[in-house]
Amino acid sequence: MTGAALAETDVRVTALKGPTAMGMVELMNEAESGAVNGNAYDFTIASAVDEVSPKLVKGETDIAAVPANLAAVLYNNTEGQVEVLAVNTLGVLYIVESGDSIGSVEDLRGKTIYASGKGATPEYALNYILTENGIDPEKDVTIEWKSEHAECVAALAEDADGIAMLPQPFVTTAQTKKETLRTALDLTEEWNKIQKSEGTAGTLVTGVTVVRTAFAKEHPEAVADFMEAYQASVSYVTENTDEAAKLIGDYDIVPEAVAKKALPACNIVCITGDEMKEKLSGYLGVLKDQNPEAVGGELPGDDFYYSE
């Protein structure tokens, strides 16, 4: 549906620096020259998650790209005032090392792993993958928790045999400082192997795009038009690495050179409908088993998953 004959709808969108914002850059670029599909967009790039939550709760933004578990927390804390439109980023966590000692999860046994994200998704993902492979995260490995990813990169630079769990695009940043660094394990693949063996279809999910429920009810056409433009933007970003990397650099999400190398490993997607529900609910279920607070106490109801 073209919005030419309709009054434009103002849509305020907030995205986080990093992979969850990357899929939106072509839409952001297009929106600078006027309305897209009848929507007039106002984009904000936030550098920290705690900038985004209050905006959603207070109704100061309509659509936002947020970490997957935060969407569940917001849903529970606001009694259903947010809905998930799409999974926008699958897993971006990797085990990296300079040597070649790690070829499987089992090879992590007895090792020291630098990581950040304690009490958050990275810790839950690592614990799940280790435990399901028969490795006790408390006894069989030593996890050195750092306060931020940049500290892990620094630790790797100093430790010739260091092993770390890092998300993209920090893997690429680390590789620019230490060229011998290689990706040893893709934790999304490892997660999927476990799920497949159990006959379930949940996957490691990093980010989702949410909409305020009130906005979705009031402006269903605007949401549908956004989804169409967003899907097109994601396709553009995943198919045109060089051009997308330039936009990502222009919008100060990550530097262009880093984006160019990291994009193929950032797992940027736009998954909606039943597949979104299957992947996301399975993921949230794994988090809840480890720490119910990670999803806001309980799993969201069916109304958490937007359906047209």
Tab-separated table of C-alpha atoms in Angstrom:
chain	number	residue	atom	x	y	z
A	1	MET	CA	0.000	0.000	0.000
A	2	THR	CA	1.448	3.384	-0.909
A	3	GLY	CA	0.887	6.130	1.566
A	4	ALA	CA	0.807	8.933	-0.984
A	5	ALA	CA	-2.882	9.649	-0.590
A	6	LEU	CA	-2.851	9.269	3.191
A	7	ALA	CA	-1.680	11.635	5.874
A	8	GLU	CA	1.804	10.707	7.009
A	9	THR	CA	2.145	8.896	10.321
A	10	ASP	CA	4.992	10.001	12.566
A	11	VAL	CA	6.926	6.974	13.763
A	12	ARG	CA	9.657	7.346	16.367
A	13	VAL	CA	12.225	4.552	16.238
A	14	THR	CA	15.075	3.920	18.676
A	15	ALA	CA	17.888	1.470	18.004
A	16	LEU	CA	20.942	0.441	19.974
A	17	LYS	CA	24.497	0.854	18.751
A	18	GLY	CA	25.658	-2.511	17.466
A	19	PRO	CA	24.151	-5.310	15.372
A	20	THR	CA	20.525	-4.646	16.361
A	21	ALA	CA	20.671	-1.243	14.640
A	22	MET	CA	22.595	-2.410	11.576
A	23	GLY	CA	19.626	-3.849	9.720
A	24	MET	CA	17.836	-0.504	9.879
A	25	VAL	CA	20.474	1.667	8.211
A	26	GLU	CA	19.076	1.581	4.686
A	27	LEU	CA	15.644	2.584	6.016
A	28	MET	CA	17.281	5.333	8.084
A	29	ASN	CA	19.068	6.555	4.981
A	30	GLU	CA	15.890	6.483	2.896
A	31	ALA	CA	13.903	8.254	5.615
A	32	GLU	CA	16.274	11.228	5.530
A	33	SER	CA	14.919	12.231	2.132
A	34	GLY	CA	11.273	12.113	3.176
A	35	ALA	CA	8.453	9.768	4.088
A	36	VAL	CA	8.807	6.045	3.363
A	37	ASN	CA	5.611	4.078	2.663
A	38	GLY	CA	3.621	6.959	4.126
A	39	ASN	CA	5.537	7.035	7.404
A	40	ALA	CA	7.645	9.993	8.553
A	41	TYR	CA	10.448	8.476	10.626
A	42	ASP	CA	12.423	9.959	13.475
A	43	PHE	CA	15.387	7.685	14.280
A	44	THR	CA	17.494	7.761	17.431
A	45	ILE	CA	20.602	5.644	18.003
A	46	ALA	CA	21.090	4.953	21.716
A	47	SER	CA	24.424	3.842	23.115
A	48	ALA	CA	23.032	2.054	26.181
A	49	VAL	CA	20.019	-0.124	26.791
A	50	ASP	CA	18.903	1.880	29.808
A	51	GLU	CA	18.243	4.814	27.478
A	52	VAL	CA	15.692	2.772	25.528
A	53	SER	CA	13.487	1.161	28.190
A	54	PRO	CA	12.207	4.425	29.760
A	55	LYS	CA	11.377	5.823	26.301
A	56	LEU	CA	9.189	2.815	25.528
A	57	VAL	CA	7.512	2.838	28.923
A	58	LYS	CA	6.800	6.597	28.771
A	59	GLY	CA	5.586	6.412	25.177
A	60	GLU	CA	8.456	8.575	23.887
A	61	THR	CA	9.356	6.060	21.191
A	62	ASP	CA	7.022	3.834	19.191
A	63	ILE	CA	9.328	1.139	17.852
A	64	ALA	CA	12.668	0.019	19.256
A	65	ALA	CA	15.405	-2.533	18.619
A	66	VAL	CA	16.327	-4.073	21.979
A	67	PRO	CA	17.978	-7.195	23.426
A	68	ALA	CA	15.601	-10.159	23.193
A	69	ASN	CA	15.348	-10.797	26.926
A	70	LEU	CA	14.760	-7.093	27.663
A	71	ALA	CA	11.655	-7.247	25.478
A	72	ALA	CA	10.280	-9.995	27.736
A	73	VAL	CA	11.188	-8.012	30.869
A	74	LEU	CA	9.431	-4.914	29.499
A	75	TYR	CA	6.368	-6.956	28.559
A	76	ASN	CA	6.136	-8.368	32.092
A	77	ASN	CA	6.891	-5.070	33.832
A	78	THR	CA	4.322	-3.117	31.819
A	79	GLU	CA	1.622	-5.814	31.750
A	80	GLY	CA	1.812	-6.350	28.025
A	81	GLN	CA	2.492	-2.833	26.750
A	82	VAL	CA	5.084	-4.027	24.220
A	83	GLU	CA	4.879	-6.585	21.432
A	84	VAL	CA	7.639	-8.155	19.362
A	85	LEU	CA	7.468	-7.399	15.643
A	86	ALA	CA	10.531	-9.343	14.540
A	87	VAL	CA	13.713	-11.086	15.553
A	88	ASN	CA	16.371	-8.756	14.130
A	89	THR	CA	19.625	-10.450	15.164
A	90	LEU	CA	20.368	-14.092	15.868
A	91	GLY	CA	23.351	-15.101	17.991
A	92	VAL	CA	26.519	-13.044	17.676
A	93	LEU	CA	28.611	-14.800	20.346
A	94	TYR	CA	31.836	-16.552	19.401
A	95	ILE	CA	34.715	-18.287	21.166
A	96	VAL	CA	37.995	-16.889	19.847
A	97	GLU	CA	41.637	-17.851	20.349
A	98	SER	CA	45.036	-17.352	18.742
A	99	GLY	CA	46.039	-21.011	18.734
A	100	ASP	CA	44.144	-24.028	17.509
A	101	SER	CA	43.371	-25.818	20.761
A	102	ILE	CA	39.582	-25.333	20.546
A	103	GLY	CA	37.696	-27.346	17.949
A	104	SER	CA	34.652	-28.332	20.000
A	105	VAL	CA	32.862	-27.333	23.203
A	106	GLU	CA	34.565	-30.269	24.954
A	107	ASP	CA	37.946	-28.633	24.255
A	108	LEU	CA	36.972	-25.780	26.617
A	109	ARG	CA	37.182	-28.141	29.592
A	110	GLY	CA	39.931	-27.027	31.973
A	111	LYS	CA	40.503	-23.750	30.134
A	112	THR	CA	40.240	-20.109	31.230
A	113	ILE	CA	37.778	-18.041	29.224
A	114	TYR	CA	37.701	-14.245	29.255
A	115	ALA	CA	34.141	-12.987	28.957
A	116	SER	CA	31.860	-10.095	29.782
A	117	GLY	CA	28.119	-10.086	30.314
A	118	LYS	CA	27.887	-11.720	33.721
A	119	GLY	CA	24.276	-11.822	34.869
A	120	ALA	CA	23.134	-11.208	31.314
A	121	THR	CA	22.531	-13.133	28.099
A	122	PRO	CA	26.187	-14.004	27.364
A	123	GLU	CA	26.536	-15.763	30.728
A	124	TYR	CA	23.274	-17.680	30.301
A	125	ALA	CA	24.187	-18.721	26.755
A	126	LEU	CA	27.656	-19.918	27.775
A	127	ASN	CA	26.327	-21.789	30.826
A	128	TYR	CA	23.641	-23.491	28.742
A	129	ILE	CA	26.074	-24.621	26.040
A	130	LEU	CA	28.674	-25.833	28.555
A	131	THR	CA	26.137	-27.642	30.755
A	132	GLU	CA	24.383	-29.357	27.848
A	133	ASN	CA	27.809	-30.608	26.726
A	134	GLY	CA	28.511	-32.093	30.153
A	135	ILE	CA	30.806	-29.310	31.376
A	136	ASP	CA	30.134	-27.716	34.774
A	137	PRO	CA	30.635	-23.917	34.367
A	138	GLU	CA	31.534	-23.651	38.069
A	139	LYS	CA	34.095	-26.467	38.253
A	140	ASP	CA	35.289	-27.545	34.822
A	141	VAL	CA	36.256	-24.149	33.372
A	142	THR	CA	37.496	-20.840	34.773
A	143	ILE	CA	35.506	-17.888	33.481
A	144	GLU	CA	37.224	-14.551	34.076
A	145	TRP	CA	34.419	-12.017	33.953
A	146	LYS	CA	35.328	-8.548	32.718
A	147	SER	CA	33.064	-5.530	33.048
A	148	GLU	CA	32.946	-4.849	29.309
A	149	HIS	CA	33.864	-6.433	25.983
A	150	ALA	CA	36.725	-3.974	25.435
A	151	GLU	CA	38.446	-5.393	28.558
A	152	CYS	CA	38.287	-8.892	27.047
A	153	VAL	CA	39.898	-7.558	23.884
A	154	ALA	CA	42.667	-5.999	26.002
A	155	ALA	CA	43.161	-9.254	27.958
A	156	LEU	CA	43.456	-11.200	24.697
A	157	ALA	CA	46.050	-8.756	23.383
A	158	GLU	CA	48.233	-9.464	26.436
A	159	ASP	CA	47.711	-13.236	26.724
A	160	ALA	CA	49.246	-15.208	23.857
A	161	ASP	CA	47.151	-18.300	24.655
A	162	GLY	CA	44.028	-16.434	25.737
A	163	ILE	CA	40.541	-17.718	24.935
A	164	ALA	CA	37.550	-15.389	25.034
A	165	MET	CA	33.849	-15.308	24.408
A	166	LEU	CA	33.086	-12.171	22.412
A	167	PRO	CA	30.148	-10.874	20.398
A	168	GLN	CA	30.460	-9.355	16.946
A	169	PRO	CA	31.521	-6.700	16.086
A	170	PHE	CA	33.992	-6.964	19.021
A	171	VAL	CA	35.472	-10.125	17.480
A	172	THR	CA	36.459	-8.068	14.449
A	173	THR	CA	37.779	-5.232	16.636
A	174	ALA	CA	39.918	-7.752	18.543
A	175	GLN	CA	41.231	-9.199	15.270
A	176	THR	CA	42.417	-5.756	14.176
A	177	LYS	CA	44.536	-5.642	17.356
A	178	LYS	CA	45.669	-9.254	17.212
A	179	GLU	CA	45.742	-10.648	13.695
A	180	THR	CA	46.358	-14.240	14.806
A	181	LEU	CA	42.948	-14.353	16.505
A	182	ARG	CA	40.512	-16.806	14.948
A	183	THR	CA	36.913	-17.800	15.527
A	184	ALA	CA	37.049	-21.244	17.153
A	185	LEU	CA	33.342	-21.793	17.912
A	186	ASP	CA	30.126	-20.159	16.763
A	187	LEU	CA	27.886	-20.366	19.837
A	188	THR	CA	24.737	-19.997	17.738
A	189	GLU	CA	25.664	-23.186	15.890
A	190	GLU	CA	26.430	-24.933	19.181
A	191	TRP	CA	23.085	-23.808	20.612
A	192	ASN	CA	21.247	-25.072	17.524
A	193	LYS	CA	22.965	-28.476	17.762
A	194	ILE	CA	21.606	-28.888	21.303
A	195	GLN	CA	18.111	-27.808	20.270
A	196	LYS	CA	18.133	-30.138	17.270
A	197	SER	CA	19.163	-33.089	19.422
A	198	GLU	CA	16.206	-32.311	21.703
A	199	GLY	CA	13.798	-31.903	18.777
A	200	THR	CA	13.140	-28.224	19.548
A	201	ALA	CA	13.556	-25.157	17.346
A	202	GLY	CA	14.602	-22.387	19.709
A	203	THR	CA	17.753	-20.543	18.727
A	204	LEU	CA	20.174	-18.061	20.224
A	205	VAL	CA	18.583	-14.653	19.724
A	206	THR	CA	20.418	-11.384	20.356
A	207	GLY	CA	17.952	-8.693	19.417
A	208	VAL	CA	14.326	-8.069	18.549
A	209	THR	CA	12.304	-5.156	17.242
A	210	VAL	CA	9.371	-4.219	19.458
A	211	VAL	CA	6.432	-1.875	19.140
A	212	ARG	CA	4.333	-0.251	21.832
A	213	THR	CA	1.052	-2.184	21.918
A	214	ALA	CA	-0.953	1.054	22.046
A	215	PHE	CA	0.795	2.349	18.921
A	216	ALA	CA	0.225	-0.924	17.063
A	217	LYS	CA	-3.501	-0.802	17.888
A	218	GLU	CA	-3.828	2.836	16.912
A	219	HIS	CA	-1.734	2.688	13.718
A	220	PRO	CA	-1.870	-0.839	12.275
A	221	GLU	CA	-1.175	0.444	8.743
A	222	ALA	CA	1.879	2.381	9.906
A	223	VAL	CA	3.228	-0.764	11.582
A	224	ALA	CA	2.593	-2.861	8.459
A	225	ASP	CA	4.298	-0.207	6.317
A	226	PHE	CA	7.245	-0.101	8.707
A	227	MET	CA	7.610	-3.877	8.545
A	228	GLU	CA	7.656	-3.795	4.753
A	229	ALA	CA	10.313	-1.069	4.673
A	230	TYR	CA	12.294	-2.728	7.465
A	231	GLN	CA	12.334	-6.095	5.708
A	232	ALA	CA	13.629	-4.349	2.583
A	233	SER	CA	16.306	-2.582	4.628
A	234	VAL	CA	17.504	-5.857	6.175
A	235	SER	CA	17.671	-7.480	2.729
A	236	TYR	CA	19.716	-4.549	1.439
A	237	VAL	CA	22.135	-4.691	4.388
A	238	THR	CA	22.694	-8.434	4.130
A	239	GLU	CA	23.160	-8.342	0.348
A	240	ASN	CA	25.293	-5.174	-0.007
A	241	THR	CA	28.041	-5.406	2.601
A	242	ASP	CA	30.225	-2.561	1.339
A	243	GLU	CA	27.413	-0.025	0.934
A	244	ALA	CA	25.784	-1.072	4.219
A	245	ALA	CA	29.118	-0.830	6.054
A	246	LYS	CA	29.507	2.748	4.847
A	247	LEU	CA	26.038	3.650	6.167
A	248	ILE	CA	26.780	1.892	9.473
A	249	GLY	CA	29.930	4.001	9.770
A	250	ASP	CA	28.097	7.192	8.742
A	251	TYR	CA	25.515	6.643	11.484
A	252	ASP	CA	28.296	6.022	14.016
A	253	ILE	CA	27.006	2.555	14.896
A	254	VAL	CA	30.449	0.978	14.431
A	255	PRO	CA	33.345	2.125	12.201
A	256	GLU	CA	32.954	1.305	8.509
A	257	ALA	CA	36.074	-0.910	8.376
A	258	VAL	CA	34.861	-2.990	11.328
A	259	ALA	CA	31.338	-3.237	9.911
A	260	LYS	CA	32.686	-4.427	6.552
A	261	LYS	CA	34.433	-7.395	8.169
A	262	ALA	CA	31.878	-8.080	10.890
A	263	LEU	CA	28.611	-7.846	8.943
A	264	PRO	CA	28.596	-11.391	7.529
A	265	ALA	CA	28.983	-12.774	11.081
A	266	CYS	CA	26.388	-10.498	12.721
A	267	ASN	CA	23.438	-12.753	11.827
A	268	ILE	CA	21.168	-9.850	10.888
A	269	VAL	CA	17.683	-11.097	10.030
A	270	CYS	CA	14.050	-10.053	9.975
A	271	ILE	CA	12.094	-13.076	11.195
A	272	THR	CA	8.377	-12.596	11.842
A	273	GLY	CA	5.194	-14.551	12.543
A	274	ASP	CA	5.216	-18.192	13.631
A	275	GLU	CA	8.932	-18.674	13.026
A	276	MET	CA	9.698	-15.674	15.234
A	277	LYS	CA	7.510	-17.081	17.986
A	278	GLU	CA	9.088	-20.532	17.769
A	279	LYS	CA	12.670	-19.275	17.849
A	280	LEU	CA	12.146	-16.570	20.462
A	281	SER	CA	9.926	-18.531	22.870
A	282	GLY	CA	12.436	-21.407	22.850
A	283	TYR	CA	15.266	-19.009	23.593
A	284	LEU	CA	13.393	-17.266	26.409
A	285	GLY	CA	12.523	-20.664	27.874
A	286	VAL	CA	16.224	-21.542	28.181
A	287	LEU	CA	16.917	-18.201	29.895
A	288	LYS	CA	14.010	-18.648	32.310
A	289	ASP	CA	15.310	-22.079	33.328
A	290	GLN	CA	18.602	-20.444	34.360
A	291	ASN	CA	17.260	-17.257	35.881
A	292	PRO	CA	13.562	-16.292	35.739
A	293	GLU	CA	14.520	-12.645	36.310
A	294	ALA	CA	16.318	-12.662	32.941
A	295	VAL	CA	12.894	-12.673	31.266
A	296	GLY	CA	11.049	-10.610	33.868
A	297	GLY	CA	9.878	-13.480	36.076
A	298	GLU	CA	7.777	-15.520	33.676
A	299	LEU	CA	7.481	-16.301	29.990
A	300	PRO	CA	5.400	-13.762	28.045
A	301	GLY	CA	1.920	-14.720	26.848
A	302	ASP	CA	0.877	-15.181	23.222
A	303	ASP	CA	-0.011	-11.480	22.945
A	304	PHE	CA	3.727	-10.745	23.214
A	305	TYR	CA	4.126	-11.949	19.632
A	306	TYR	CA	2.747	-9.456	17.121
A	307	SER	CA	0.482	-10.857	14.457
A	308	GLU	CA	-1.051	-8.826	11.669
